[in-house]
Amino acid sequence: MLLHRSLRRALPLALAAATLLTPALPAGTASAAAGTAWYLDCSAAADGSGSQASPWNSLASANAHLFQPGDQLLLKRGATCTGTLQPQSSGTAGAPITLAGYGTGTARPVVAGDPASSQNAAVRLYNVEQWEIRDLEITFRDTAAAKRERNGLLVEIADLPSGVGTHYLVDDVYVHDINGDATKWSNGIQFRVSGTATPTNFDDVTVQNSQIAHVDREGLTNRSTWMCRPSYGTGDGCGTTNNWRASTRLVFRGNTVQDTGGDGIVVRAADHALVEHNTAFDLAMRPMGSNAGIWTINSDSTTIQYNEVHHVRRLSDNNDGMAFDSDYGNNGALFQYNYSHDNQGGFMLFCGACGAGSSSTGTVVRNNLSRADQSRWLFAVGEKNARMYNNTVYLPAGSTTPIVQQGSGTSTTALSGNLFYNLGSGGYTGFGTSAYKPGDFSWDANAFWGAHPANEPTDARKVTADPQLANPGGADPADYRLGAVSPARGAGAVVPANGGRDYFGAPVPQACRPDIGFQQASAFDDATCSAPDPVRNGGFEAGTLAPWTYYGGVQLDTANAHSGTAAVRVGPAQAAAEQIISVQPGTSYRLTGWGRVSAAGTELSLGAKEYDTAGSSNRAAFTTTAWSQGSAVFTTGPTATTARIYCYARSGSGYGWCDDVTVTKV
């Protein structure tokens, strides 16, 4: 695992080095810019004035002080303060308040929650902002049989007049032995938005280089009372309320989470959150409901990358236990460059339909390695438009793990360029009373080696020869590199906007066919592979809809083609087949194709969208039952590299057909 760990640790180490370049304020000094250093030594015999020579000796003294921007609250290394540290006041931009340690030696200052108190956290920041916390040890032990909400570090904002709490940095903090209850209010570290009067969110939150161990229930999370929107359905009692307000610039980086009763890392109600370079293992160790390793829910554009998750348990009281989860209410979640292994519940969960009335769309899972995960590789319980490509999957001999296990709901998913090295017996199954629905999945240019179950997917370009991995079964990601003459080289599917690199950081082609799996081993020259028409399978002659994705009633129709042997049928409204194509910025294109409808009153659209930042679209409309040709011209934005083309049953109760779809430069 050395190569993967070097990728995971490179960024946190660089940040740590940068931190060392800015030493803490020397003891006993103060300036208008830097503020004043205040000292707390809970081992001191008497309470002092807060100077280094006469430190405070109780949390009560520190909690009573009104700190100023740029101040530091420094706790004595090796000393333990019992109770709840809840300092007052906020810093300002460029002059945050710092909470850290002082003194010699390597021991951290300790804040230990008092189990006899009514407090719900050992360290609590409430309705303050512009704080930086470093180098603390936080614990909240309670041996009582009856548990209640407990947190190590709780940062909470509620009904802020400004609506935004900004700039919180948690760096190199050790949180352990938080004996909370089984609710998701108990955490090692949590950023919480509460209140119901003023819409409020966090902005600029970073938790990095920290360790969270032996906590109940969750490790590192955020949450909000401002989380209701239609895609979230009735989750958390939302009903028809629509008050979703996302936290922004949320980063969880370079942390280790181990031995939790429930989840490892969770992102909730966030926009463009980043979870990277974390290690999470020995999770869901105690019966506390359904839990997963690292997951996101009710959020937009969450990126989860360069993480290692292993040994998540799937206990008898739940159906989860997987490494990663795109849960309900998500839009555009991205899981890439992760290493998952030995998780009892599997690799990936799509749970868009897990909540009543909920949905998720646009999840992308690419360039990940899954080794010896159990129960199923993908547990599909609802997704409107997912893509899973260039992942490598290893299942050892004796494994019964299905590649796909499907629960309730529709899980529209396009799978291409994935490498399945399956030495076990698992295939494609339903879960409980739900059946596996092969029509929810499209397959293109995947590799299947080892077991070939009877319902192995139809894939016109699949590879079934030995991919010749370096050392299949090994524990290092490098063991799953392709051999020099592997048939998986150059046999994958071109995917627009593919991230630009493989698991190991090597570039991947944009026009040439890539290698199958999480590694790009082959050399390539995109200039020699560029095609004038970026539409793939525009005539629907590949025997499959891939790489088109779809929602609603969509199928390949071999009885009603305009030319060749097949066309795509969509409908009744609303239903669509869509494809992301590669384009050049600032360029005009003409989309052309043939269309017809089954009955008067039905309208079919063939169009393009998402080709500029203004959200423009253009389309040709078809309303007659005879085939006719239509076209639409669109001009890409100055930074656009992709566009989305679609065949859409827009209105009416009939069907529509599209065929011979092309895109050319004007």
XYZ file of C-alpha atoms in Angstrom:
666
model
C 0.000 0.000 0.000
C 3.027 2.297 -0.055
C 2.222 3.955 -3.366
C -1.313 4.751 -2.368
C -0.288 6.027 1.037
C 2.305 8.309 -0.511
C -0.464 9.896 -2.576
C -2.721 10.142 0.427
C -0.148 11.688 2.712
C 1.635 14.056 0.383
C -0.816 16.926 0.802
C -1.271 16.715 4.591
C 2.521 16.609 5.074
C 2.943 19.653 2.896
C 0.339 21.495 4.946
C 2.009 20.432 8.172
C 5.336 21.742 6.896
C 3.721 25.046 5.996
C 2.264 25.288 9.506
C 5.699 24.864 11.060
C 6.939 27.922 9.180
C 4.631 30.110 11.302
C 5.532 29.546 14.973
C 3.142 30.274 17.804
C 3.344 33.671 19.485
C 6.200 33.689 22.049
C 4.996 33.411 25.632
C 4.144 36.649 27.349
C 4.098 38.801 24.216
C 1.285 40.727 22.634
C 0.773 43.070 19.699
C -2.133 44.839 18.061
C -1.895 42.516 15.054
C -1.303 39.212 16.850
C -3.416 39.732 19.952
C -2.622 38.407 23.412
C -1.627 34.934 24.565
C -3.692 33.614 27.478
C -2.613 30.550 29.453
C -4.545 27.728 31.107
C -2.850 25.133 33.328
C -5.395 22.942 35.087
C -2.609 21.382 37.180
C -1.731 24.762 38.760
C -2.444 25.044 42.476
C -4.237 28.382 42.277
C -6.188 30.340 39.708
C -4.179 33.163 38.209
C -4.599 36.097 35.840
C -4.139 34.095 32.619
C -0.538 35.059 31.971
C 2.142 32.439 31.498
C 3.594 33.259 34.924
C 0.128 33.164 36.514
C -2.097 30.913 34.377
C -5.732 30.175 34.897
C -6.287 26.770 36.459
C -9.912 26.063 35.523
C -12.054 25.835 32.429
C -14.509 28.170 34.141
C -11.934 30.984 34.097
C -11.184 30.476 30.416
C -14.892 30.234 29.582
C -15.606 33.537 31.353
C -12.999 35.522 29.414
C -13.923 37.595 26.356
C -11.209 36.920 23.799
C -10.255 39.427 21.145
C -9.307 38.884 17.475
C -5.813 37.475 17.200
C -5.756 36.165 20.796
C -4.466 32.719 21.718
C -5.800 30.396 24.388
C -2.916 28.066 25.229
C -3.357 24.950 27.379
C -0.492 23.386 29.327
C 0.943 20.251 27.746
C 0.533 17.182 29.921
C -2.197 18.787 32.062
C -5.814 17.590 32.036
C -8.804 19.910 32.324
C -12.064 18.188 33.260
C -15.364 19.610 32.104
C -16.413 21.530 29.001
C -14.272 24.173 27.352
C -16.634 26.705 25.746
C -14.709 29.892 25.010
C -16.450 33.117 24.013
C -15.984 35.715 21.262
C -14.949 35.536 17.628
C -11.865 36.422 15.685
C -11.887 38.376 12.465
C -10.634 37.701 8.959
C -6.838 37.618 9.163
C -6.929 37.619 12.969
C -8.530 34.363 14.119
C -8.472 33.209 17.736
C -6.192 30.210 18.293
C -6.681 27.334 20.727
C -3.477 25.285 21.121
C -0.896 23.908 23.556
C 2.156 25.387 25.254
C 5.092 24.062 27.206
C 7.809 21.494 26.605
C 7.518 17.825 25.772
C 5.328 15.924 23.346
C 2.293 15.327 25.563
C -0.819 17.112 24.420
C -3.006 19.231 26.662
C -6.129 17.220 27.491
C -9.738 18.335 27.793
C -11.820 15.545 29.320
C -15.583 15.877 29.407
C -17.188 15.385 32.797
C -19.669 12.465 32.679
C -21.443 13.881 35.732
C -22.267 17.133 33.938
C -25.193 17.814 31.600
C -22.927 19.094 28.835
C -22.950 17.307 25.463
C -19.339 18.065 24.418
C -15.869 18.264 25.896
C -14.958 21.232 23.675
C -17.810 23.361 22.325
C -17.644 26.430 20.147
C -21.101 27.989 20.077
C -22.063 30.873 17.782
C -18.475 32.002 17.374
C -16.334 32.077 14.242
C -12.776 32.640 13.053
C -11.251 29.994 15.351
C -8.253 27.704 14.812
C -7.691 24.656 17.033
C -4.424 22.734 17.115
C -2.632 20.069 19.089
C -5.339 19.193 21.624
C -6.347 15.834 23.052
C -10.078 15.553 23.681
C -11.958 12.750 25.402
C -15.360 12.196 27.001
C -15.388 8.860 28.810
C -18.506 7.574 30.535
C -18.773 4.027 31.850
C -22.471 4.322 32.732
C -24.723 1.802 31.027
C -27.235 4.479 29.941
C -25.721 6.593 27.176
C -26.723 10.039 25.938
C -25.466 12.518 23.378
C -21.755 13.171 23.735
C -19.241 14.810 21.416
C -15.536 15.369 21.547
C -15.402 18.651 19.615
C -18.742 20.253 18.740
C -18.792 23.447 16.686
C -22.359 24.728 16.595
C -23.976 27.800 15.093
C -27.645 28.740 15.293
C -29.658 31.637 13.858
C -26.635 33.852 13.249
C -27.666 37.394 12.254
C -25.234 37.236 9.324
C -26.431 33.764 8.354
C -22.843 32.520 7.949
C -20.235 31.265 10.399
C -16.859 31.451 8.699
C -13.317 30.117 9.044
C -12.768 27.162 11.322
C -9.511 25.194 11.240
C -8.986 21.994 13.225
C -5.430 20.702 12.764
C -3.591 17.831 14.482
C -6.227 17.138 17.128
C -6.610 13.749 18.830
C -10.177 12.825 19.813
C -10.814 9.495 21.499
C -13.091 7.549 23.846
C -16.281 9.491 23.248
C -18.903 7.280 24.869
C -22.024 8.667 23.226
C -25.353 7.105 22.435
C -26.462 5.456 19.192
C -27.935 8.636 17.694
C -26.141 10.572 14.976
C -25.873 13.537 17.329
C -22.944 11.834 19.091
C -19.617 12.336 17.313
C -15.891 12.621 17.614
C -15.919 15.943 15.738
C -19.072 17.567 14.393
C -19.907 20.893 12.757
C -23.581 21.486 13.453
C -26.027 24.115 12.200
C -29.095 24.276 14.447
C -31.855 26.797 14.945
C -34.994 27.409 12.911
C -35.335 31.216 12.787
C -32.498 32.451 10.545
C -31.135 30.387 7.639
C -27.515 29.692 8.591
C -24.537 27.802 7.180
C -20.833 27.250 7.670
C -18.258 28.591 5.231
C -14.557 27.697 5.209
C -14.264 24.678 7.486
C -11.131 22.510 7.425
C -10.436 19.480 9.620
C -7.037 17.996 8.807
C -4.225 15.799 10.096
C -6.322 14.686 13.069
C -7.065 11.334 14.663
C -10.435 10.124 15.881
C -10.562 6.781 17.690
C -13.075 4.752 19.703
C -16.085 7.013 19.424
C -19.829 6.390 19.424
C -21.587 6.918 17.152
C -19.941 8.821 14.255
C -16.392 9.957 13.637
C -16.155 13.213 11.649
C -19.350 14.838 10.358
C -21.429 17.922 9.725
C -25.192 18.417 9.816
C -27.841 21.136 9.569
C -31.467 21.861 10.371
C -31.603 23.806 7.073
C -31.634 20.708 4.891
C -35.084 20.294 3.317
C -35.547 20.202 -0.466
C -37.560 18.061 -2.890
C -34.745 15.611 -3.677
C -34.401 14.897 0.052
C -37.991 13.711 0.176
C -39.399 13.328 3.669
C -35.978 12.787 5.286
C -35.702 14.140 8.847
C -39.391 15.005 8.730
C -39.023 17.548 5.920
C -42.378 16.907 4.274
C -43.006 19.718 1.766
C -40.641 22.230 3.413
C -37.936 23.635 1.138
C -35.283 25.484 3.157
C -32.043 23.847 1.973
C -28.992 25.997 2.715
C -25.636 24.401 2.042
C -22.422 24.790 3.971
C -19.554 25.757 1.679
C -15.789 25.254 1.494
C -15.986 22.198 3.753
C -12.750 20.162 3.716
C -11.938 16.950 5.635
C -8.345 16.078 4.756
C -5.595 13.759 5.964
C -7.440 12.408 9.002
C -7.518 8.928 10.522
C -10.816 7.599 11.838
C -10.882 4.216 13.567
C -13.053 2.156 15.879
C -16.387 3.909 15.600
C -19.705 2.491 16.652
C -21.178 3.810 13.412
C -20.098 5.892 10.425
C -16.603 7.114 9.704
C -16.925 10.429 7.803
C -20.225 11.961 6.643
C -20.971 15.095 4.582
C -24.495 16.518 4.870
C -26.171 19.564 3.309
C -23.005 20.882 1.676
C -21.997 22.357 -1.668
C -18.675 21.271 -3.235
C -17.352 19.612 -0.065
C -13.969 17.879 -0.341
C -13.055 14.673 1.535
C -9.556 13.492 0.664
C -6.456 11.636 1.872
C -8.246 10.152 4.895
C -7.899 6.644 6.324
C -10.961 5.090 7.929
C -11.086 1.558 9.323
C -12.702 -0.664 11.951
C -16.003 1.136 11.571
C -19.547 0.155 12.616
C -17.985 -1.905 15.376
C -21.044 -1.803 17.641
C -24.747 -2.290 16.785
C -25.929 1.247 15.996
C -28.080 0.946 12.880
C -26.994 1.342 9.264
C -23.505 2.768 8.782
C -20.853 3.154 6.096
C -17.254 4.285 5.841
C -17.264 7.637 4.014
C -20.470 8.979 2.510
C -22.453 12.020 1.502
C -26.156 12.823 1.674
C -28.351 15.733 0.533
C -25.379 17.588 -0.946
C -24.218 18.972 -4.265
C -20.924 18.159 -5.972
C -19.198 16.412 -3.064
C -15.763 15.044 -4.025
C -14.453 12.009 -2.111
C -10.956 11.076 -3.274
C -7.622 9.504 -2.281
C -9.110 7.799 0.771
C -8.477 4.307 2.108
C -11.414 2.579 3.792
C -11.271 -0.938 5.165
C -12.913 -3.281 7.637
C -16.303 -1.655 7.864
C -18.572 -4.171 9.541
C -22.062 -5.105 8.387
C -23.854 -6.044 11.574
C -27.124 -7.924 11.848
C -29.129 -4.763 12.533
C -28.437 -3.103 9.166
C -27.914 -3.632 5.419
C -24.949 -1.282 4.952
C -21.333 -1.779 5.992
C -19.799 -0.584 2.709
C -16.836 1.708 2.179
C -18.643 4.477 0.266
C -22.201 5.685 -0.195
C -23.929 8.250 -2.386
C -27.079 8.561 -0.345
C -30.346 10.317 -1.074
C -30.704 13.954 -2.075
C -27.287 14.121 -3.787
C -26.430 15.833 -7.060
C -23.139 15.156 -8.825
C -21.264 13.257 -6.103
C -17.786 12.140 -7.225
C -15.843 9.165 -5.813
C -12.371 8.788 -7.338
C -8.868 7.430 -6.613
C -9.975 5.590 -3.459
C -8.781 2.229 -2.123
C -11.454 0.033 -0.554
C -10.775 -3.420 0.879
C -12.140 -6.003 3.287
C -15.417 -4.199 3.936
C -18.204 -6.558 4.962
C -20.927 -4.515 3.254
C -19.115 -4.017 -0.026
C -17.590 -1.152 -1.977
C -20.351 1.250 -3.047
C -23.954 2.083 -2.191
C -26.329 4.115 -4.341
C -29.136 4.999 -1.958
C -31.028 7.670 -3.876
C -34.344 5.921 -3.287
C -33.684 5.004 0.344
C -35.874 7.814 1.692
C -39.544 8.356 0.918
C -39.809 10.671 -2.093
C -36.039 11.067 -2.307
C -33.729 10.923 -5.310
C -30.083 11.334 -6.307
C -28.565 11.951 -9.701
C -25.232 12.233 -11.460
C -23.019 10.163 -9.146
C -19.632 9.371 -10.731
C -17.434 6.526 -9.459
C -14.091 6.273 -11.276
C -10.500 5.078 -10.934
C -11.003 3.269 -7.631
C -9.627 -0.077 -6.424
C -11.893 -2.504 -4.583
C -10.142 -5.578 -3.122
C -11.910 -8.430 -1.342
C -14.964 -6.397 -0.429
C -17.905 -8.536 0.633
C -21.721 -8.694 0.325
C -21.675 -6.899 -3.092
C -19.479 -4.545 -5.072
C -22.340 -2.163 -5.897
C -25.526 -2.088 -3.828
C -27.947 -0.207 -6.119
C -30.933 1.311 -4.337
C -31.777 4.253 -6.569
C -29.846 6.627 -8.852
C -31.115 8.629 -11.818
C -27.946 8.981 -13.888
C -24.809 7.362 -12.456
C -21.554 6.573 -14.228
C -19.038 4.007 -12.996
C -15.921 3.697 -15.105
C -12.308 2.601 -14.974
C -12.537 0.897 -11.603
C -10.625 -2.284 -10.749
C -12.375 -4.963 -8.694
C -10.716 -8.054 -7.204
C -12.791 -10.832 -5.608
C -10.808 -13.799 -4.261
C -11.507 -17.495 -4.665
C -14.373 -18.591 -2.445
C -16.041 -15.188 -2.571
C -19.807 -15.121 -3.100
C -19.895 -11.340 -3.496
C -22.198 -10.208 -6.333
C -20.896 -7.573 -8.714
C -24.274 -5.813 -8.495
C -26.984 -6.356 -5.922
C -30.136 -4.347 -6.531
C -32.680 -3.153 -4.029
C -35.848 -1.151 -4.563
C -36.034 1.815 -6.895
C -34.519 2.496 -10.299
C -30.724 2.772 -10.543
C -29.889 4.093 -14.007
C -26.161 3.426 -14.258
C -23.660 3.343 -17.126
C -20.639 1.104 -16.514
C -17.624 1.247 -18.836
C -13.964 0.341 -18.711
C -14.227 -1.474 -15.378
C -12.051 -4.520 -14.689
C -13.754 -7.338 -12.761
C -11.259 -9.985 -11.611
C -13.760 -12.347 -10.073
C -12.437 -15.650 -8.772
C -15.590 -16.203 -6.723
C -19.108 -17.165 -7.698
C -21.031 -13.905 -7.317
C -22.972 -12.373 -10.190
C -25.935 -9.995 -10.476
C -28.787 -10.369 -8.003
C -31.726 -8.731 -6.321
C -31.923 -7.938 -2.616
C -34.732 -9.194 -0.421
C -37.942 -9.107 -2.434
C -36.425 -6.856 -5.113
C -35.248 -8.343 -8.390
C -32.130 -7.477 -10.352
C -33.244 -5.280 -13.263
C -30.657 -5.523 -16.062
C -32.390 -2.722 -17.963
C -31.217 -0.238 -15.334
C -27.592 -0.827 -16.329
C -25.694 -0.256 -19.561
C -22.282 -1.895 -20.116
C -19.525 -0.924 -22.532
C -15.927 -2.149 -22.860
C -15.605 -3.780 -19.436
C -13.315 -6.724 -18.636
C -14.725 -9.864 -16.993
C -12.184 -12.466 -15.883
C -12.703 -15.576 -13.789
C -16.326 -16.368 -13.046
C -18.878 -15.863 -15.809
C -22.340 -16.163 -14.224
C -25.273 -16.977 -16.461
C -26.588 -13.411 -16.313
C -23.266 -11.717 -17.059
C -24.163 -8.430 -18.774
C -24.337 -8.034 -22.519
C -21.343 -5.901 -23.490
C -20.473 -5.714 -27.177
C -16.873 -4.645 -26.502
C -16.130 -6.630 -23.370
C -12.787 -8.375 -22.738
C -12.856 -11.868 -21.237
C -9.169 -12.818 -21.519
C -6.807 -12.790 -18.524
C -5.925 -9.111 -17.843
C -2.546 -10.254 -16.485
C -2.462 -8.225 -13.308
C 0.919 -7.863 -11.610
C 0.059 -9.759 -8.424
C -3.682 -10.353 -8.005
C -4.571 -10.886 -4.372
C -1.793 -8.640 -3.074
C -2.397 -5.875 -0.558
C -0.612 -3.087 -2.460
C -2.540 -1.194 -5.156
C 0.504 -1.656 -7.394
C -0.308 -5.388 -7.426
C -3.267 -4.577 -9.691
C -1.347 -2.843 -12.467
C -1.786 -4.288 -15.969
C 0.803 -6.607 -17.471
C 2.880 -5.529 -20.468
C 0.717 -7.400 -22.970
C -2.587 -7.255 -21.093
C -5.636 -7.442 -23.388
C -7.167 -4.688 -21.223
C -4.703 -2.165 -22.654
C -6.354 0.247 -25.060
C -9.661 -1.627 -24.799
C -11.662 0.748 -22.611
C -14.313 3.314 -23.489
C -13.692 7.008 -24.093
C -15.431 9.088 -21.439
C -15.610 12.884 -21.726
C -14.507 14.903 -18.691
C -12.807 11.827 -17.226
C -10.696 13.599 -14.613
C -7.518 13.593 -16.659
C -5.524 11.023 -14.689
C -5.581 7.504 -13.332
C -5.311 6.211 -9.772
C -1.529 6.554 -9.782
C -1.538 10.063 -11.247
C -0.690 9.176 -14.853
C -2.550 11.039 -17.624
C -5.454 9.293 -19.324
C -6.543 9.778 -22.928
C -9.306 12.134 -23.941
C -9.759 10.846 -27.510
C -7.957 7.486 -27.700
C -9.484 4.425 -26.067
C -8.088 4.155 -22.534
C -6.959 1.024 -20.733
C -9.565 -0.902 -18.767
C -9.309 -0.549 -15.000
C -7.957 2.017 -12.560
C -4.538 2.278 -14.201
C -3.584 3.809 -17.547
C -0.546 1.707 -18.469
C -0.434 2.297 -22.235
C 1.114 5.220 -24.051
C -1.265 7.165 -26.292
C -1.426 10.101 -28.676
C -4.813 11.788 -28.629
C -3.951 13.737 -31.773
C -3.992 10.522 -33.772
C -7.314 9.407 -32.301
C -9.380 12.573 -32.556
C -12.626 11.943 -34.412
C -14.635 14.640 -36.203
C -17.848 13.447 -34.578
C -17.776 13.336 -30.755
C -21.063 11.399 -30.525
C -20.524 7.743 -29.706
C -23.042 5.134 -30.748
C -25.100 7.854 -32.419
C -26.717 5.267 -34.699
C -27.478 2.886 -31.810
C -25.814 0.010 -33.642
C -23.590 -1.188 -30.772
C -26.191 -3.647 -29.476
C -26.520 -1.549 -26.317
C -27.450 2.011 -25.379
C -24.022 2.665 -23.838
C -22.576 5.197 -23.494
C -25.976 6.901 -23.526
C -27.493 7.220 -20.042
C -31.195 7.565 -19.498
C -34.144 8.081 -17.202
C -37.817 7.214 -17.552
C -38.994 4.777 -20.213
C -36.046 4.304 -22.572
C -35.052 1.256 -24.579
C -33.106 0.100 -27.636
C -35.639 -0.537 -30.412
C -34.667 -2.939 -33.216
C -38.044 -2.747 -34.981
C -38.232 0.981 -35.722
C -34.823 2.170 -36.940
C -34.389 5.055 -39.347
C -31.329 3.278 -40.768
C -29.302 0.273 -39.727
C -30.767 -2.110 -37.187
C -31.766 -0.009 -34.170
C -32.889 3.342 -32.794
C -33.597 4.620 -29.292
C -37.199 4.826 -28.079
C -38.101 7.274 -25.306
C -41.403 7.861 -23.568
C -44.017 8.383 -22.520
C -43.035 11.848 -21.238
C -40.884 12.625 -19.483
C -38.078 10.308 -20.489
C -34.697 10.919 -22.091
C -31.506 9.340 -23.355
C -28.475 11.575 -22.809
C -24.776 11.578 -23.614
C -21.906 13.856 -22.557
C -19.655 14.696 -25.507
C -16.266 16.379 -25.735
C -16.243 19.843 -27.302
C -13.830 22.722 -27.749
C -14.397 26.058 -26.022
C -15.800 28.976 -28.005
C -16.845 26.772 -30.911
C -20.121 26.405 -32.818
C -21.515 22.940 -33.473
C -24.484 21.550 -35.344
C -26.423 18.689 -33.760
C -28.264 16.685 -36.408
C -30.472 13.628 -36.177
C -33.670 11.927 -37.246
C -36.793 11.707 -35.122
C -40.463 10.817 -35.070
C -43.310 10.213 -32.624
C -45.920 7.489 -32.321
C -49.004 9.671 -32.197
C -50.217 13.218 -32.649
C -49.986 15.302 -29.492
C -46.582 13.889 -28.555
C -43.469 16.085 -28.840
C -39.898 14.799 -29.091
C -36.816 16.991 -28.631
C -33.300 16.368 -29.933
C -31.081 18.960 -28.326
C -27.904 20.118 -26.596
C -27.429 21.745 -23.194
C -24.805 22.416 -20.513
C -22.391 23.844 -23.086
C -21.885 27.215 -21.363
C -22.106 28.680 -17.868
C -25.384 30.467 -18.654
C -27.261 27.177 -18.836
C -28.242 27.653 -22.461
C -29.881 24.948 -24.538
C -31.051 24.508 -28.111
C -33.154 21.791 -29.708
C -35.005 20.497 -32.723
C -38.628 19.404 -32.201
C -40.452 16.456 -33.816
C -44.255 16.100 -33.740
C -45.023 13.906 -36.793
C -45.225 10.144 -37.043
C -42.951 9.963 -40.103
C -39.170 10.132 -39.825
C -37.786 13.631 -40.443
C -34.395 15.221 -39.999
C -33.825 18.085 -37.597
C -30.844 20.110 -36.407
C -29.865 22.647 -33.771
C -26.779 24.866 -33.614
C -25.089 25.625 -30.297
C -21.973 27.608 -29.387
C -19.850 26.523 -26.434
C -18.706 28.872 -23.689
C -15.127 30.151 -23.401
C -14.132 27.420 -20.918
C -16.440 24.578 -21.977
C -14.951 21.170 -22.704
C -18.172 19.116 -22.636
C -21.825 19.375 -23.652
C -24.815 17.146 -23.011
C -26.939 15.995 -25.963
C -30.335 14.427 -25.462
C -33.292 12.690 -27.049
C -36.234 13.701 -24.887
C -39.918 12.799 -24.830
C -41.052 16.254 -23.833
C -44.844 15.955 -23.722
C -47.752 13.729 -24.666
C -48.645 10.144 -23.963
C -46.877 8.535 -26.946
C -43.327 7.443 -27.725
C -40.540 9.195 -29.594
C -37.607 7.741 -31.541
C -34.156 9.207 -32.325
C -31.564 7.787 -34.712
C -28.408 8.711 -36.627
C -27.388 11.463 -34.218
C -24.243 13.417 -35.146
C -22.432 16.564 -34.013
C -20.147 18.489 -36.374
C -18.386 21.840 -36.229
C -20.200 24.594 -38.081
